[in-house]
Amino acid sequence: MSTEPSRPERADAGGLDRADALHDLGRFEQAAALAGTHLAEHPDDAGALILLARCRRSLGDLAGALRSIDDALRVAPDDIYAWLVRVDVLSKLGRFAEAEAAARRCIEIGPLFWGSHHCLAVVLEQSGQRSRRTEAYVAARRATELEPEAAAAHFMVGLLAHRLGDRATARLAYETTLRLDPENSEAHNNLATLHMRRSWFSRAAWTRAAEGFVDSAALDLADRHARFNLEAMAWGVAAGARWPALVGFMLSLGCRPPEGTDGATRAAVTAVGATLIVALWAGWVLWQRGKISPRLRRPMLLTARSCPPVVAMAVAVAVMALGSVAVLALPVLGAGFVGWLAVPVFWGLILTYWISRAALNRRAPSRRGQ
């Protein structure tokens, strides 16, 4: 287990404890007000200054948070919690060089505290410098050695291994994260992306990926990443249906008897074509049912209905499928009409595929740990 540094004693701990509780409840303005009242009487209370900085950070006042944390460090220059908050604020301000220096100061003060190494790994990863990922990975590993039960540390190992292309390590780290913190939406999402890479070869992997995205979206309703991944999977199902639609349409054209064929022959050929098309679609539906478990069907349907690219792709497939039915079921249609029908239906499906795919890509949120 890690050795966690002790915090300095605080004056009027009861009042600050109430402020801490208000902060944890998301009532940041009230917590800041209580901390400010306390500081009016105890201006050199480092704990109160740290709490005020946390409140300001939560309210989006990063400049104010940095001022408060610097005041805390003037009072207690070796308070590791103050340095940890400073690391986070500087990272949010995009001042990664200063944040890295602050993280290294955390390690100097608390070399056996897992959070010191974890914050360095976070800063190096957030800086976006690929050359620093290996160093960040080593820091994240050290954090898990010091505190094996820290879910955040295991998640950072998974994220960095994922970035470095070590998918086996990433998968194990995400699974450990979820064992320790089953409601970690990012771990659900990132583990699902690993399953998604194998989904072309395994229906079970596709199902696990979809379930992971559903769990992630349910745990964090504001998370656009999991929702977009679900939209991409729903679009993939709709786009995959273009193949039975295309083959079915070709079969309907090929099973259309030439003009002048007697009624019995025409009926037999039409029956064969209809049987082949029904079998084709039945096989596709059974394949999809094997992938989309009952608990996934409603979330996938709701996601598909609210995503225009998915709806557009599904409509184009449905139009081609109806075209197949029309060609087979209406033998009175002339060859010229059938040819007129085939061209726009075919090209409509092809164009819809590419246009809806581009529209879907435009819906993608900025990249996270995927």
JSON list of C-alpha atoms in Angstrom, two decimals, residues 144-221:
[
{"chain": "A", "resi": 144, "resn": "THR", "atom": "CA", "xyz": [-0.30, 1.15, -9.55]},
{"chain": "A", "resi": 145, "resn": "GLU", "atom": "CA", "xyz": [2.65, -0.45, -7.72]},
{"chain": "A", "resi": 146, "resn": "LEU", "atom": "CA", "xyz": [2.24, 2.03, -4.87]},
{"chain": "A", "resi": 147, "resn": "GLU", "atom": "CA", "xyz": [-1.55, 1.73, -4.74]},
{"chain": "A", "resi": 148, "resn": "PRO", "atom": "CA", "xyz": [-2.89, -1.44, -6.42]},
{"chain": "A", "resi": 149, "resn": "GLU", "atom": "CA", "xyz": [-6.47, -0.52, -5.47]},
{"chain": "A", "resi": 150, "resn": "ALA", "atom": "CA", "xyz": [-6.48, 2.89, -7.18]},
{"chain": "A", "resi": 151, "resn": "ALA", "atom": "CA", "xyz": [-8.85, 2.63, -10.14]},
{"chain": "A", "resi": 152, "resn": "ALA", "atom": "CA", "xyz": [-7.63, 5.93, -11.62]},
{"chain": "A", "resi": 153, "resn": "ALA", "atom": "CA", "xyz": [-4.06, 4.65, -11.73]},
{"chain": "A", "resi": 154, "resn": "HIS", "atom": "CA", "xyz": [-5.05, 1.46, -13.56]},
{"chain": "A", "resi": 155, "resn": "PHE", "atom": "CA", "xyz": [-7.15, 3.48, -16.00]},
{"chain": "A", "resi": 156, "resn": "MET", "atom": "CA", "xyz": [-4.13, 5.66, -16.83]},
{"chain": "A", "resi": 157, "resn": "VAL", "atom": "CA", "xyz": [-2.03, 2.52, -17.44]},
{"chain": "A", "resi": 158, "resn": "GLY", "atom": "CA", "xyz": [-4.74, 1.28, -19.79]},
{"chain": "A", "resi": 159, "resn": "LEU", "atom": "CA", "xyz": [-5.02, 4.60, -21.62]},
{"chain": "A", "resi": 160, "resn": "LEU", "atom": "CA", "xyz": [-1.27, 4.91, -22.17]},
{"chain": "A", "resi": 161, "resn": "ALA", "atom": "CA", "xyz": [-0.88, 1.26, -23.18]},
{"chain": "A", "resi": 162, "resn": "HIS", "atom": "CA", "xyz": [-3.78, 1.84, -25.59]},
{"chain": "A", "resi": 163, "resn": "ARG", "atom": "CA", "xyz": [-1.99, 4.87, -27.03]},
{"chain": "A", "resi": 164, "resn": "LEU", "atom": "CA", "xyz": [1.25, 2.88, -27.33]},
{"chain": "A", "resi": 165, "resn": "GLY", "atom": "CA", "xyz": [-0.50, 0.04, -29.18]},
{"chain": "A", "resi": 166, "resn": "ASP", "atom": "CA", "xyz": [-0.19, -2.55, -26.38]},
{"chain": "A", "resi": 167, "resn": "ARG", "atom": "CA", "xyz": [-3.82, -3.67, -26.53]},
{"chain": "A", "resi": 168, "resn": "ALA", "atom": "CA", "xyz": [-3.42, -6.72, -24.30]},
{"chain": "A", "resi": 169, "resn": "THR", "atom": "CA", "xyz": [-2.07, -4.60, -21.44]},
{"chain": "A", "resi": 170, "resn": "ALA", "atom": "CA", "xyz": [-4.69, -1.93, -22.09]},
{"chain": "A", "resi": 171, "resn": "ARG", "atom": "CA", "xyz": [-7.51, -4.47, -21.97]},
{"chain": "A", "resi": 172, "resn": "LEU", "atom": "CA", "xyz": [-6.24, -5.94, -18.68]},
{"chain": "A", "resi": 173, "resn": "ALA", "atom": "CA", "xyz": [-5.85, -2.47, -17.15]},
{"chain": "A", "resi": 174, "resn": "TYR", "atom": "CA", "xyz": [-9.35, -1.39, -18.18]},
{"chain": "A", "resi": 175, "resn": "GLU", "atom": "CA", "xyz": [-10.80, -4.62, -16.78]},
{"chain": "A", "resi": 176, "resn": "THR", "atom": "CA", "xyz": [-8.97, -3.99, -13.50]},
{"chain": "A", "resi": 177, "resn": "THR", "atom": "CA", "xyz": [-10.31, -0.43, -13.45]},
{"chain": "A", "resi": 178, "resn": "LEU", "atom": "CA", "xyz": [-13.86, -1.71, -13.82]},
{"chain": "A", "resi": 179, "resn": "ARG", "atom": "CA", "xyz": [-13.35, -4.30, -11.11]},
{"chain": "A", "resi": 180, "resn": "LEU", "atom": "CA", "xyz": [-12.34, -1.50, -8.75]},
{"chain": "A", "resi": 181, "resn": "ASP", "atom": "CA", "xyz": [-14.77, 1.10, -10.10]},
{"chain": "A", "resi": 182, "resn": "PRO", "atom": "CA", "xyz": [-17.66, -0.51, -12.03]},
{"chain": "A", "resi": 183, "resn": "GLU", "atom": "CA", "xyz": [-19.16, 2.92, -12.82]},
{"chain": "A", "resi": 184, "resn": "ASN", "atom": "CA", "xyz": [-16.12, 4.29, -14.63]},
{"chain": "A", "resi": 185, "resn": "SER", "atom": "CA", "xyz": [-17.72, 5.33, -17.92]},
{"chain": "A", "resi": 186, "resn": "GLU", "atom": "CA", "xyz": [-14.41, 6.05, -19.67]},
{"chain": "A", "resi": 187, "resn": "ALA", "atom": "CA", "xyz": [-13.09, 2.58, -18.90]},
{"chain": "A", "resi": 188, "resn": "HIS", "atom": "CA", "xyz": [-16.31, 1.04, -20.26]},
{"chain": "A", "resi": 189, "resn": "ASN", "atom": "CA", "xyz": [-15.97, 3.12, -23.43]},
{"chain": "A", "resi": 190, "resn": "ASN", "atom": "CA", "xyz": [-12.28, 2.44, -24.01]},
{"chain": "A", "resi": 191, "resn": "LEU", "atom": "CA", "xyz": [-12.57, -1.28, -23.33]},
{"chain": "A", "resi": 192, "resn": "ALA", "atom": "CA", "xyz": [-15.44, -1.37, -25.81]},
{"chain": "A", "resi": 193, "resn": "THR", "atom": "CA", "xyz": [-13.25, 0.27, -28.47]},
{"chain": "A", "resi": 194, "resn": "LEU", "atom": "CA", "xyz": [-10.75, -2.58, -28.01]},
{"chain": "A", "resi": 195, "resn": "HIS", "atom": "CA", "xyz": [-13.52, -5.13, -28.50]},
{"chain": "A", "resi": 196, "resn": "MET", "atom": "CA", "xyz": [-14.67, -3.16, -31.54]},
{"chain": "A", "resi": 197, "resn": "ARG", "atom": "CA", "xyz": [-11.33, -3.74, -33.26]},
{"chain": "A", "resi": 198, "resn": "ARG", "atom": "CA", "xyz": [-12.06, -7.48, -33.19]},
{"chain": "A", "resi": 199, "resn": "SER", "atom": "CA", "xyz": [-15.71, -7.19, -34.17]},
{"chain": "A", "resi": 200, "resn": "TRP", "atom": "CA", "xyz": [-15.07, -7.98, -37.85]},
{"chain": "A", "resi": 201, "resn": "PHE", "atom": "CA", "xyz": [-13.90, -11.45, -36.82]},
{"chain": "A", "resi": 202, "resn": "SER", "atom": "CA", "xyz": [-16.09, -12.15, -33.79]},
{"chain": "A", "resi": 203, "resn": "ARG", "atom": "CA", "xyz": [-19.79, -11.56, -33.19]},
{"chain": "A", "resi": 204, "resn": "ALA", "atom": "CA", "xyz": [-19.14, -11.88, -29.46]},
{"chain": "A", "resi": 205, "resn": "ALA", "atom": "CA", "xyz": [-16.60, -9.04, -29.64]},
{"chain": "A", "resi": 206, "resn": "TRP", "atom": "CA", "xyz": [-19.13, -6.86, -31.48]},
{"chain": "A", "resi": 207, "resn": "THR", "atom": "CA", "xyz": [-21.71, -7.58, -28.79]},
{"chain": "A", "resi": 208, "resn": "ARG", "atom": "CA", "xyz": [-19.27, -6.81, -25.97]},
{"chain": "A", "resi": 209, "resn": "ALA", "atom": "CA", "xyz": [-18.31, -3.56, -27.69]},
{"chain": "A", "resi": 210, "resn": "ALA", "atom": "CA", "xyz": [-21.93, -2.46, -28.05]},
{"chain": "A", "resi": 211, "resn": "GLU", "atom": "CA", "xyz": [-22.69, -3.39, -24.44]},
{"chain": "A", "resi": 212, "resn": "GLY", "atom": "CA", "xyz": [-19.68, -1.39, -23.29]},
{"chain": "A", "resi": 213, "resn": "PHE", "atom": "CA", "xyz": [-20.81, 1.70, -25.18]},
{"chain": "A", "resi": 214, "resn": "VAL", "atom": "CA", "xyz": [-24.34, 1.33, -23.80]},
{"chain": "A", "resi": 215, "resn": "ASP", "atom": "CA", "xyz": [-22.99, 1.04, -20.24]},
{"chain": "A", "resi": 216, "resn": "SER", "atom": "CA", "xyz": [-20.70, 4.03, -20.73]},
{"chain": "A", "resi": 217, "resn": "ALA", "atom": "CA", "xyz": [-23.50, 6.19, -22.14]},
{"chain": "A", "resi": 218, "resn": "ALA", "atom": "CA", "xyz": [-25.84, 5.18, -19.31]},
{"chain": "A", "resi": 219, "resn": "LEU", "atom": "CA", "xyz": [-23.26, 6.05, -16.65]},
{"chain": "A", "resi": 220, "resn": "ASP", "atom": "CA", "xyz": [-22.48, 9.47, -18.10]},
{"chain": "A", "resi": 221, "resn": "LEU", "atom": "CA", "xyz": [-25.37, 11.00, -20.03]}
]
